[in-house]
Structures are given as C-alpha cells and as structure tokens.
Amino acid sequence: MERPAWAPPGIDISVPSVSRIYDYYLGGSHNFEVDRQAARRAMEFIPGLPKIMQANRAFMRRAVRYAVGEGVTQFLDIGSGIPTFGNVHEIARAASPEARVVYVDHDPVAVAHSQAVLGGDDRTGVVAADLRKPQEILNSPEVQQLLDLDRPVALLLVAVLHFLEDADEPYAAVAELRDALAPGSLLILTHASYEGIPLTQEEASGTVGVYRDIRNPLVMRSAEEVSRFFDGFELLEPGLVSMPDWRPDGPEAADDGETQEDPYAFSGFGGVGRKA
C-alpha cells in the first residue's frame, strides 16, 4: 500500500480511523482506501451519512458565529478531526480577528495535518490528546498558552461523544472540562442518535456494526441521555434539537441550503449551553 507524503511516519494505514472516514464523507482528500471502504460499508446501511456530516459542520459554523456574537472568542475544539474548509478558526477569525482556537484530537493523522495547515499561526494550537483524559488537555502547553480559562471559552464537542462508551465515563469527562471553564463559557455539542434517522433502528444499526468492527464503537444515545451532557449548563434556545433546526435563520442558512431539505440532515441532536 502506497504511503502518501502527508501521512505521518508510524501510522498504520491498514486500520481505518473515524476522523479520516469523516474527512471522506465531507469530500476531503486525507483518507486511505481502508477508510473509504469502511465509509462505503457504513453508507450501505445509512446512505445519508455524508448529509449528516454536512449538517454537523453547518451547525458548528452557526454555533461558532453565535459564540463570537456573545463575546466568546476562545475555542477549545475536542475531537476536531482533519481540518477542512470552513474550520473553527476560519469561521471564528472571520467574525473576530482576535479569536484563539486550540484543536484536540487523538488521531495522529488529524494532529499532523492540523499542525501542517496551522503552522505559523500563533493564535491556534494543536494538541494530541484524548477526551477521556481531560487533565491532559487542560494542562497541555497549547491550552495554557493560548486560552485564558478565567474568561469564557467555547468548548466544542461536535460528533465526538458518540465514540465514547458509557464505560469511558463520558459524562464525568464533560463535567471535568465544565468545572475548569469560567462562567459564561459555552458548550457546543452534537451527538448521533437513532432518533430522527429516516430508517428503522434495525436498518440503521448496521452502520453501528461497521464502526464496532473497526474498533470505534458508535454509541447512539437518546435525547434524554444527550441532554445530560448539559448538566451545569443552561441549554440555550431552541434547546436540544436536530441540527438544521438550531437557529437556521440569517445569511449562514445558505451554507447548507440543500442540507435543510434532506431528511438525513435531521438525524441526531445539536445544542448549545451556557455555564452559569
């Protein structure tokens, strides 16, 4: 198997990765054949997966603009994946040139590519760390240098918590991050769910099986289970909703015009909460 020039040495390119599969769904070029095969297998069960990912990205962009509008210009994006067009720092910077962003991922390809894309940008940082170990993230030099945790921070957990099983204690990890943030901080979150998918649970569960087979279990949670991640945050209007339904008004709605009409875009949940 040919190793592309952008692939960091030491990466096992025979094993699929969720961030590279996500990159493939979004039309990116930083994925291997093994990732594309897994993505295509998953799409046999849920053909609308790329639409769901596009709805995720469009929600993230609206939420980042909302955060800047609320005066929050520091962003901690955990499970950030491979940077594609319209990433957090581009959206935030367009709204506020002062915005600072720290990207966190545990996929070496995502980290290496982020570092390559962001090299020389002194208001962004990239951390190789895992959401299951919040202190490693909070104590990283990048977070310490770039973010002032005594001021509000927007914490992005977009399409990442569904890769943590209950045994990984995802609620405790989010609570630990929340406790480190200043009042007025925002939690920007999306999560996969069987709710909203235009298929039966039996049909959709085939995709869950594909992710389990590549040792990246995909945990579908109910609206009630997802809302628990907002404990200690005030869930802002319109609450926990399907992603296109979160504040779709305004010029940015044009970002994802076609997504609005696609039934798959309404799969899963998105929401924003503010720490009191």
PDB file of C-alpha atoms in Angstrom:
ATOM      1  CA  MET A   1       0.000   0.000   0.000  1.00  0.00           C
ATOM      2  CA  GLU A   2       1.412   3.360  -1.057  1.00  0.00           C
ATOM      3  CA  ARG A   3       2.015   5.790   1.817  1.00  0.00           C
ATOM      4  CA  PRO A   4       1.045   9.343   0.787  1.00  0.00           C
ATOM      5  CA  ALA A   5       3.548  12.103   1.525  1.00  0.00           C
ATOM      6  CA  TRP A   6       1.169  13.726   4.039  1.00  0.00           C
ATOM      7  CA  ALA A   7       0.805  10.574   6.163  1.00  0.00           C
ATOM      8  CA  PRO A   8       2.976  10.841   9.304  1.00  0.00           C
ATOM      9  CA  PRO A   9       5.562   8.065   9.690  1.00  0.00           C
ATOM     10  CA  GLY A  10       4.472   5.309  12.035  1.00  0.00           C
ATOM     11  CA  ILE A  11       0.786   5.486  11.073  1.00  0.00           C
ATOM     12  CA  ASP A  12      -0.749   2.089  10.384  1.00  0.00           C
ATOM     13  CA  ILE A  13      -2.536   2.871   7.134  1.00  0.00           C
ATOM     14  CA  SER A  14      -4.202  -0.555   7.116  1.00  0.00           C
ATOM     15  CA  VAL A  15      -6.518   0.421  10.004  1.00  0.00           C
ATOM     16  CA  PRO A  16      -9.486   2.768   9.394  1.00  0.00           C
ATOM     17  CA  SER A  17      -9.851   5.904  11.513  1.00  0.00           C
ATOM     18  CA  VAL A  18     -13.056   7.770  12.336  1.00  0.00           C
ATOM     19  CA  SER A  19     -11.543  11.178  11.593  1.00  0.00           C
ATOM     20  CA  ARG A  20     -10.385  10.047   8.146  1.00  0.00           C
ATOM     21  CA  ILE A  21     -13.785   8.429   7.449  1.00  0.00           C
ATOM     22  CA  TYR A  22     -15.408  11.753   8.416  1.00  0.00           C
ATOM     23  CA  ASP A  23     -12.981  13.521   6.073  1.00  0.00           C
ATOM     24  CA  TYR A  24     -14.117  11.203   3.259  1.00  0.00           C
ATOM     25  CA  TYR A  25     -17.809  11.937   3.950  1.00  0.00           C
ATOM     26  CA  LEU A  26     -17.054  15.654   3.714  1.00  0.00           C
ATOM     27  CA  GLY A  27     -15.290  15.210   0.370  1.00  0.00           C
ATOM     28  CA  GLY A  28     -11.777  15.644   1.794  1.00  0.00           C
ATOM     29  CA  SER A  29      -8.610  14.067   0.420  1.00  0.00           C
ATOM     30  CA  HIS A  30      -6.909  12.959   3.654  1.00  0.00           C
ATOM     31  CA  ASN A  31      -8.173   9.415   3.830  1.00  0.00           C
ATOM     32  CA  PHE A  32      -6.911   5.996   2.768  1.00  0.00           C
ATOM     33  CA  GLU A  33      -8.622   3.244   0.789  1.00  0.00           C
ATOM     34  CA  VAL A  34      -9.240   1.377   4.061  1.00  0.00           C
ATOM     35  CA  ASP A  35     -11.166   4.425   5.368  1.00  0.00           C
ATOM     36  CA  ARG A  36     -13.161   4.734   2.142  1.00  0.00           C
ATOM     37  CA  GLN A  37     -14.089   1.038   2.282  1.00  0.00           C
ATOM     38  CA  ALA A  38     -15.363   1.390   5.852  1.00  0.00           C
ATOM     39  CA  ALA A  39     -17.271   4.559   4.928  1.00  0.00           C
ATOM     40  CA  ARG A  40     -18.915   2.864   1.953  1.00  0.00           C
ATOM     41  CA  ARG A  41     -19.891  -0.136   4.122  1.00  0.00           C
ATOM     42  CA  ALA A  42     -21.475   2.211   6.672  1.00  0.00           C
ATOM     43  CA  MET A  43     -23.342   4.018   3.882  1.00  0.00           C
ATOM     44  CA  GLU A  44     -24.882   0.730   2.744  1.00  0.00           C
ATOM     45  CA  PHE A  45     -26.981   0.956   5.925  1.00  0.00           C
ATOM     46  CA  ILE A  46     -27.330   4.748   6.262  1.00  0.00           C
ATOM     47  CA  PRO A  47     -26.935   6.221   2.756  1.00  0.00           C
ATOM     48  CA  GLY A  48     -27.343   9.746   4.117  1.00  0.00           C
ATOM     49  CA  LEU A  49     -24.190   9.735   6.268  1.00  0.00           C
ATOM     50  CA  PRO A  50     -22.457  12.489   4.227  1.00  0.00           C
ATOM     51  CA  LYS A  51     -25.587  14.652   4.638  1.00  0.00           C
ATOM     52  CA  ILE A  52     -25.494  14.105   8.411  1.00  0.00           C
ATOM     53  CA  MET A  53     -21.826  15.191   8.486  1.00  0.00           C
ATOM     54  CA  GLN A  54     -22.615  18.281   6.385  1.00  0.00           C
ATOM     55  CA  ALA A  55     -25.436  19.195   8.791  1.00  0.00           C
ATOM     56  CA  ASN A  56     -22.939  18.772  11.640  1.00  0.00           C
ATOM     57  CA  ARG A  57     -20.477  21.159  10.029  1.00  0.00           C
ATOM     58  CA  ALA A  58     -23.176  23.711   9.221  1.00  0.00           C
ATOM     59  CA  PHE A  59     -24.413  23.596  12.839  1.00  0.00           C
ATOM     60  CA  MET A  60     -20.839  24.031  14.085  1.00  0.00           C
ATOM     61  CA  ARG A  61     -20.346  27.101  11.887  1.00  0.00           C
ATOM     62  CA  ARG A  62     -23.578  28.724  13.111  1.00  0.00           C
ATOM     63  CA  ALA A  63     -22.713  27.945  16.737  1.00  0.00           C
ATOM     64  CA  VAL A  64     -19.196  29.408  16.397  1.00  0.00           C
ATOM     65  CA  ARG A  65     -20.638  32.606  14.901  1.00  0.00           C
ATOM     66  CA  TYR A  66     -23.175  32.697  17.727  1.00  0.00           C
ATOM     67  CA  ALA A  67     -20.367  32.347  20.305  1.00  0.00           C
ATOM     68  CA  VAL A  68     -18.410  35.254  18.814  1.00  0.00           C
ATOM     69  CA  GLY A  69     -21.628  37.303  18.762  1.00  0.00           C
ATOM     70  CA  GLU A  70     -21.915  36.630  22.501  1.00  0.00           C
ATOM     71  CA  GLY A  71     -18.372  37.916  23.022  1.00  0.00           C
ATOM     72  CA  VAL A  72     -16.723  34.484  23.350  1.00  0.00           C
ATOM     73  CA  THR A  73     -13.571  34.426  21.225  1.00  0.00           C
ATOM     74  CA  GLN A  74     -11.704  31.451  22.745  1.00  0.00           C
ATOM     75  CA  PHE A  75     -12.423  27.989  21.381  1.00  0.00           C
ATOM     76  CA  LEU A  76     -11.416  24.525  22.585  1.00  0.00           C
ATOM     77  CA  ASP A  77     -12.381  22.019  19.869  1.00  0.00           C
ATOM     78  CA  ILE A  78     -12.018  18.434  21.140  1.00  0.00           C
ATOM     79  CA  GLY A  79     -12.269  15.656  18.574  1.00  0.00           C
ATOM     80  CA  SER A  80     -11.573  18.280  15.927  1.00  0.00           C
ATOM     81  CA  GLY A  81     -10.600  15.810  13.203  1.00  0.00           C
ATOM     82  CA  ILE A  82      -8.850  16.721   9.973  1.00  0.00           C
ATOM     83  CA  PRO A  83      -9.131  20.431   9.144  1.00  0.00           C
ATOM     84  CA  THR A  84     -11.323  21.054   6.119  1.00  0.00           C
ATOM     85  CA  PHE A  85     -12.624  24.236   4.552  1.00  0.00           C
ATOM     86  CA  GLY A  86     -14.691  26.302   6.989  1.00  0.00           C
ATOM     87  CA  ASN A  87     -13.000  25.059  10.142  1.00  0.00           C
ATOM     88  CA  VAL A  88     -13.454  26.675  13.558  1.00  0.00           C
ATOM     89  CA  HIS A  89     -10.532  29.108  13.330  1.00  0.00           C
ATOM     90  CA  GLU A  90     -11.607  30.336   9.861  1.00  0.00           C
ATOM     91  CA  ILE A  91     -15.223  30.934  10.939  1.00  0.00           C
ATOM     92  CA  ALA A  92     -14.244  32.489  14.282  1.00  0.00           C
ATOM     93  CA  ARG A  93     -11.492  34.647  12.758  1.00  0.00           C
ATOM     94  CA  ALA A  94     -13.878  35.978  10.093  1.00  0.00           C
ATOM     95  CA  ALA A  95     -16.159  37.143  12.900  1.00  0.00           C
ATOM     96  CA  SER A  96     -13.378  38.284  15.260  1.00  0.00           C
ATOM     97  CA  PRO A  97      -9.716  38.621  14.224  1.00  0.00           C
ATOM     98  CA  GLU A  98      -8.763  38.136  17.900  1.00  0.00           C
ATOM     99  CA  ALA A  99     -10.214  34.618  18.113  1.00  0.00           C
ATOM    100  CA  ARG A 100      -7.984  31.902  19.567  1.00  0.00           C
ATOM    101  CA  VAL A 101      -8.523  28.208  18.875  1.00  0.00           C
ATOM    102  CA  VAL A 102      -6.997  25.027  20.279  1.00  0.00           C
ATOM    103  CA  TYR A 103      -7.738  21.853  18.336  1.00  0.00           C
ATOM    104  CA  VAL A 104      -7.528  18.498  20.132  1.00  0.00           C
ATOM    105  CA  ASP A 105      -7.589  15.044  18.567  1.00  0.00           C
ATOM    106  CA  HIS A 106      -6.110  11.647  19.307  1.00  0.00           C
ATOM    107  CA  ASP A 107      -5.785  10.572  15.664  1.00  0.00           C
ATOM    108  CA  PRO A 108      -2.126  11.132  14.618  1.00  0.00           C
ATOM    109  CA  VAL A 109      -3.157  11.946  11.023  1.00  0.00           C
ATOM    110  CA  ALA A 110      -5.611  14.604  12.229  1.00  0.00           C
ATOM    111  CA  VAL A 111      -2.961  16.091  14.539  1.00  0.00           C
ATOM    112  CA  ALA A 112      -0.167  16.067  11.938  1.00  0.00           C
ATOM    113  CA  HIS A 113      -2.379  17.538   9.240  1.00  0.00           C
ATOM    114  CA  SER A 114      -3.710  20.215  11.593  1.00  0.00           C
ATOM    115  CA  GLN A 115      -0.145  21.170  12.519  1.00  0.00           C
ATOM    116  CA  ALA A 116       0.784  21.398   8.825  1.00  0.00           C
ATOM    117  CA  VAL A 117      -2.252  23.547   7.987  1.00  0.00           C
ATOM    118  CA  LEU A 118      -1.850  25.815  11.016  1.00  0.00           C
ATOM    119  CA  GLY A 119       1.936  26.110  11.061  1.00  0.00           C
ATOM    120  CA  GLY A 120       2.973  29.669  11.869  1.00  0.00           C
ATOM    121  CA  ASP A 121      -0.480  30.727  13.125  1.00  0.00           C
ATOM    122  CA  ASP A 122       0.258  31.992  16.634  1.00  0.00           C
ATOM    123  CA  ARG A 123      -3.398  32.152  17.691  1.00  0.00           C
ATOM    124  CA  THR A 124      -4.139  28.479  17.058  1.00  0.00           C
ATOM    125  CA  GLY A 125      -2.702  25.356  18.643  1.00  0.00           C
ATOM    126  CA  VAL A 126      -2.987  21.609  18.126  1.00  0.00           C
ATOM    127  CA  VAL A 127      -2.916  19.056  20.950  1.00  0.00           C
ATOM    128  CA  ALA A 128      -2.586  15.282  20.621  1.00  0.00           C
ATOM    129  CA  ALA A 129      -4.792  14.130  23.485  1.00  0.00           C
ATOM    130  CA  ASP A 130      -7.886  12.117  24.321  1.00  0.00           C
ATOM    131  CA  LEU A 131     -11.243  13.402  25.570  1.00  0.00           C
ATOM    132  CA  ARG A 132     -11.187  10.607  28.160  1.00  0.00           C
ATOM    133  CA  LYS A 133      -8.257  12.371  29.882  1.00  0.00           C
ATOM    134  CA  PRO A 134      -9.433  15.972  30.382  1.00  0.00           C
ATOM    135  CA  GLN A 135      -6.484  16.967  32.563  1.00  0.00           C
ATOM    136  CA  GLU A 136      -4.021  16.129  29.774  1.00  0.00           C
ATOM    137  CA  ILE A 137      -5.944  18.556  27.560  1.00  0.00           C
ATOM    138  CA  LEU A 138      -6.308  21.294  30.178  1.00  0.00           C
ATOM    139  CA  ASN A 139      -2.668  21.090  31.266  1.00  0.00           C
ATOM    140  CA  SER A 140      -1.258  20.998  27.718  1.00  0.00           C
ATOM    141  CA  PRO A 141       1.137  23.869  26.870  1.00  0.00           C
ATOM    142  CA  GLU A 142      -1.127  24.926  23.989  1.00  0.00           C
ATOM    143  CA  VAL A 143      -4.200  25.372  26.211  1.00  0.00           C
ATOM    144  CA  GLN A 144      -2.130  27.031  28.927  1.00  0.00           C
ATOM    145  CA  GLN A 145      -0.552  29.492  26.496  1.00  0.00           C
ATOM    146  CA  LEU A 146      -3.431  30.271  24.150  1.00  0.00           C
ATOM    147  CA  LEU A 147      -6.566  30.147  26.305  1.00  0.00           C
ATOM    148  CA  ASP A 148      -7.328  32.176  29.421  1.00  0.00           C
ATOM    149  CA  LEU A 149      -9.525  29.797  31.412  1.00  0.00           C
ATOM    150  CA  ASP A 150     -10.529  32.647  33.723  1.00  0.00           C
ATOM    151  CA  ARG A 151     -12.503  34.066  30.778  1.00  0.00           C
ATOM    152  CA  PRO A 152     -15.327  32.361  28.872  1.00  0.00           C
ATOM    153  CA  VAL A 153     -14.340  29.604  26.434  1.00  0.00           C
ATOM    154  CA  ALA A 154     -16.500  27.837  23.838  1.00  0.00           C
ATOM    155  CA  LEU A 155     -15.971  24.094  24.296  1.00  0.00           C
ATOM    156  CA  LEU A 156     -16.789  22.192  21.102  1.00  0.00           C
ATOM    157  CA  LEU A 157     -17.683  18.522  21.384  1.00  0.00           C
ATOM    158  CA  VAL A 158     -19.021  18.081  17.859  1.00  0.00           C
ATOM    159  CA  ALA A 159     -19.625  14.493  16.686  1.00  0.00           C
ATOM    160  CA  VAL A 160     -17.194  13.065  19.227  1.00  0.00           C
ATOM    161  CA  LEU A 161     -19.069  11.941  22.360  1.00  0.00           C
ATOM    162  CA  HIS A 162     -20.822   9.156  20.464  1.00  0.00           C
ATOM    163  CA  PHE A 163     -17.433   7.457  20.140  1.00  0.00           C
ATOM    164  CA  LEU A 164     -17.177   7.167  23.933  1.00  0.00           C
ATOM    165  CA  GLU A 165     -18.885   4.181  25.508  1.00  0.00           C
ATOM    166  CA  ASP A 166     -20.502   4.503  28.913  1.00  0.00           C
ATOM    167  CA  ALA A 167     -17.529   2.587  30.363  1.00  0.00           C
ATOM    168  CA  ASP A 168     -15.323   5.518  29.209  1.00  0.00           C
ATOM    169  CA  GLU A 169     -17.310   7.768  31.600  1.00  0.00           C
ATOM    170  CA  PRO A 170     -18.130  10.481  29.051  1.00  0.00           C
ATOM    171  CA  TYR A 171     -20.378  12.378  31.477  1.00  0.00           C
ATOM    172  CA  ALA A 172     -17.544  12.632  34.006  1.00  0.00           C
ATOM    173  CA  ALA A 173     -15.146  13.850  31.291  1.00  0.00           C
ATOM    174  CA  VAL A 174     -17.544  16.615  30.205  1.00  0.00           C
ATOM    175  CA  ALA A 175     -18.165  17.601  33.844  1.00  0.00           C
ATOM    176  CA  GLU A 176     -14.401  17.826  34.459  1.00  0.00           C
ATOM    177  CA  LEU A 177     -13.991  20.114  31.454  1.00  0.00           C
ATOM    178  CA  ARG A 178     -17.028  22.192  32.516  1.00  0.00           C
ATOM    179  CA  ASP A 179     -15.595  22.685  36.017  1.00  0.00           C
ATOM    180  CA  ALA A 180     -12.365  24.075  34.525  1.00  0.00           C
ATOM    181  CA  LEU A 181     -14.222  26.714  32.491  1.00  0.00           C
ATOM    182  CA  ALA A 182     -15.218  30.215  33.560  1.00  0.00           C
ATOM    183  CA  PRO A 183     -18.863  31.249  34.000  1.00  0.00           C
ATOM    184  CA  GLY A 184     -20.292  32.373  30.653  1.00  0.00           C
ATOM    185  CA  SER A 185     -18.467  29.593  28.818  1.00  0.00           C
ATOM    186  CA  LEU A 186     -20.413  27.730  26.125  1.00  0.00           C
ATOM    187  CA  LEU A 187     -20.768  24.029  25.374  1.00  0.00           C
ATOM    188  CA  ILE A 188     -21.351  23.370  21.648  1.00  0.00           C
ATOM    189  CA  LEU A 189     -22.322  19.741  21.174  1.00  0.00           C
ATOM    190  CA  THR A 190     -23.699  17.318  18.596  1.00  0.00           C
ATOM    191  CA  HIS A 191     -24.416  13.628  19.080  1.00  0.00           C
ATOM    192  CA  ALA A 192     -25.584  10.708  16.957  1.00  0.00           C
ATOM    193  CA  SER A 193     -28.911   9.092  17.776  1.00  0.00           C
ATOM    194  CA  TYR A 194     -31.392   6.686  16.261  1.00  0.00           C
ATOM    195  CA  GLU A 195     -33.939   9.477  16.776  1.00  0.00           C
ATOM    196  CA  GLY A 196     -34.547  11.470  13.611  1.00  0.00           C
ATOM    197  CA  ILE A 197     -32.956   8.975  11.189  1.00  0.00           C
ATOM    198  CA  PRO A 198     -35.459   8.206   8.396  1.00  0.00           C
ATOM    199  CA  LEU A 199     -34.871   4.449   8.888  1.00  0.00           C
ATOM    200  CA  THR A 200     -35.853   1.833  11.438  1.00  0.00           C
ATOM    201  CA  GLN A 201     -33.406   1.220  14.272  1.00  0.00           C
ATOM    202  CA  GLU A 202     -32.788  -2.263  12.816  1.00  0.00           C
ATOM    203  CA  GLU A 203     -31.808  -0.782   9.439  1.00  0.00           C
ATOM    204  CA  ALA A 204     -29.583   1.916  10.950  1.00  0.00           C
ATOM    205  CA  SER A 205     -27.884  -0.459  13.404  1.00  0.00           C
ATOM    206  CA  GLY A 206     -25.876  -1.938  10.515  1.00  0.00           C
ATOM    207  CA  THR A 207     -23.782   1.246  10.472  1.00  0.00           C
ATOM    208  CA  VAL A 208     -23.159   0.898  14.208  1.00  0.00           C
ATOM    209  CA  GLY A 209     -21.892  -2.608  13.453  1.00  0.00           C
ATOM    210  CA  VAL A 210     -19.401  -1.277  10.880  1.00  0.00           C
ATOM    211  CA  TYR A 211     -17.901   1.126  13.442  1.00  0.00           C
ATOM    212  CA  ARG A 212     -17.766  -1.651  16.033  1.00  0.00           C
ATOM    213  CA  ASP A 213     -15.919  -3.830  13.527  1.00  0.00           C
ATOM    214  CA  ILE A 214     -13.221  -1.154  13.090  1.00  0.00           C
ATOM    215  CA  ARG A 215     -12.933  -0.909  16.895  1.00  0.00           C
ATOM    216  CA  ASN A 216     -14.510   2.540  17.079  1.00  0.00           C
ATOM    217  CA  PRO A 217     -17.861   1.782  18.715  1.00  0.00           C
ATOM    218  CA  LEU A 218     -20.583   4.253  17.738  1.00  0.00           C
ATOM    219  CA  VAL A 219     -22.917   4.807  20.698  1.00  0.00           C
ATOM    220  CA  MET A 220     -26.376   6.034  19.758  1.00  0.00           C
ATOM    221  CA  ARG A 221     -27.909   7.944  22.700  1.00  0.00           C
ATOM    222  CA  SER A 222     -31.449   9.182  23.253  1.00  0.00           C
ATOM    223  CA  ALA A 223     -32.358  12.868  23.572  1.00  0.00           C
ATOM    224  CA  GLU A 224     -32.581  12.394  27.344  1.00  0.00           C
ATOM    225  CA  GLU A 225     -29.119  10.820  27.503  1.00  0.00           C
ATOM    226  CA  VAL A 226     -27.599  13.547  25.323  1.00  0.00           C
ATOM    227  CA  SER A 227     -29.228  16.316  27.396  1.00  0.00           C
ATOM    228  CA  ARG A 228     -27.403  15.013  30.488  1.00  0.00           C
ATOM    229  CA  PHE A 229     -24.137  16.278  28.971  1.00  0.00           C
ATOM    230  CA  PHE A 230     -25.518  19.787  29.573  1.00  0.00           C
ATOM    231  CA  ASP A 231     -25.712  19.343  33.358  1.00  0.00           C
ATOM    232  CA  GLY A 232     -24.351  22.557  34.861  1.00  0.00           C
ATOM    233  CA  PHE A 233     -25.102  24.486  31.663  1.00  0.00           C
ATOM    234  CA  GLU A 234     -28.221  26.443  30.780  1.00  0.00           C
ATOM    235  CA  LEU A 235     -29.432  24.966  27.485  1.00  0.00           C
ATOM    236  CA  LEU A 236     -29.994  27.935  25.177  1.00  0.00           C
ATOM    237  CA  GLU A 237     -32.963  28.336  22.837  1.00  0.00           C
ATOM    238  CA  PRO A 238     -34.155  26.388  20.908  1.00  0.00           C
ATOM    239  CA  GLY A 239     -32.787  23.634  23.173  1.00  0.00           C
ATOM    240  CA  LEU A 240     -31.554  20.218  22.084  1.00  0.00           C
ATOM    241  CA  VAL A 241     -32.865  19.840  18.531  1.00  0.00           C
ATOM    242  CA  SER A 242     -31.998  18.284  15.181  1.00  0.00           C
ATOM    243  CA  MET A 243     -29.004  20.151  13.772  1.00  0.00           C
ATOM    244  CA  PRO A 244     -30.711  22.103  10.942  1.00  0.00           C
ATOM    245  CA  ASP A 245     -33.307  23.288  13.479  1.00  0.00           C
ATOM    246  CA  TRP A 246     -30.721  25.060  15.643  1.00  0.00           C
ATOM    247  CA  ARG A 247     -31.004  28.793  14.782  1.00  0.00           C
ATOM    248  CA  PRO A 248     -31.196  28.305  10.998  1.00  0.00           C
ATOM    249  CA  ASP A 249     -32.057  31.946  10.309  1.00  0.00           C
ATOM    250  CA  GLY A 250     -29.748  34.510   8.809  1.00  0.00           C
ATOM    251  CA  PRO A 251     -27.293  34.512   5.922  1.00  0.00           C
ATOM    252  CA  GLU A 252     -25.438  31.448   7.168  1.00  0.00           C
ATOM    253  CA  ALA A 253     -28.509  29.315   6.467  1.00  0.00           C
ATOM    254  CA  ALA A 254     -27.372  29.475   2.847  1.00  0.00           C
ATOM    255  CA  ASP A 255     -24.257  27.485   3.860  1.00  0.00           C
ATOM    256  CA  ASP A 256     -26.296  24.342   3.903  1.00  0.00           C
ATOM    257  CA  GLY A 257     -29.300  25.177   1.754  1.00  0.00           C
ATOM    258  CA  GLU A 258     -29.600  21.708   0.273  1.00  0.00           C
ATOM    259  CA  THR A 259     -28.984  20.073   3.651  1.00  0.00           C
ATOM    260  CA  GLN A 260     -32.109  21.725   5.053  1.00  0.00           C
ATOM    261  CA  GLU A 261     -34.294  19.692   2.713  1.00  0.00           C
ATOM    262  CA  ASP A 262     -32.596  16.335   3.192  1.00  0.00           C
ATOM    263  CA  PRO A 263     -34.326  14.063   5.740  1.00  0.00           C
ATOM    264  CA  TYR A 264     -30.986  12.582   6.822  1.00  0.00           C
ATOM    265  CA  ALA A 265     -29.791  16.019   7.978  1.00  0.00           C
ATOM    266  CA  PHE A 266     -32.301  15.784  10.833  1.00  0.00           C
ATOM    267  CA  SER A 267     -30.633  12.696  12.353  1.00  0.00           C
ATOM    268  CA  GLY A 268     -29.207  13.134  15.843  1.00  0.00           C
ATOM    269  CA  PHE A 269     -29.029  16.240  18.009  1.00  0.00           C
ATOM    270  CA  GLY A 270     -27.236  19.535  18.441  1.00  0.00           C
ATOM    271  CA  GLY A 271     -27.373  22.122  21.211  1.00  0.00           C
ATOM    272  CA  VAL A 272     -25.528  24.966  22.913  1.00  0.00           C
ATOM    273  CA  GLY A 273     -25.411  25.554  26.667  1.00  0.00           C
ATOM    274  CA  ARG A 274     -24.026  28.385  28.791  1.00  0.00           C
ATOM    275  CA  LYS A 275     -22.270  27.831  32.103  1.00  0.00           C
ATOM    276  CA  ALA A 276     -23.908  29.886  34.837  1.00  0.00           C
TER     277      ALA A 276
END
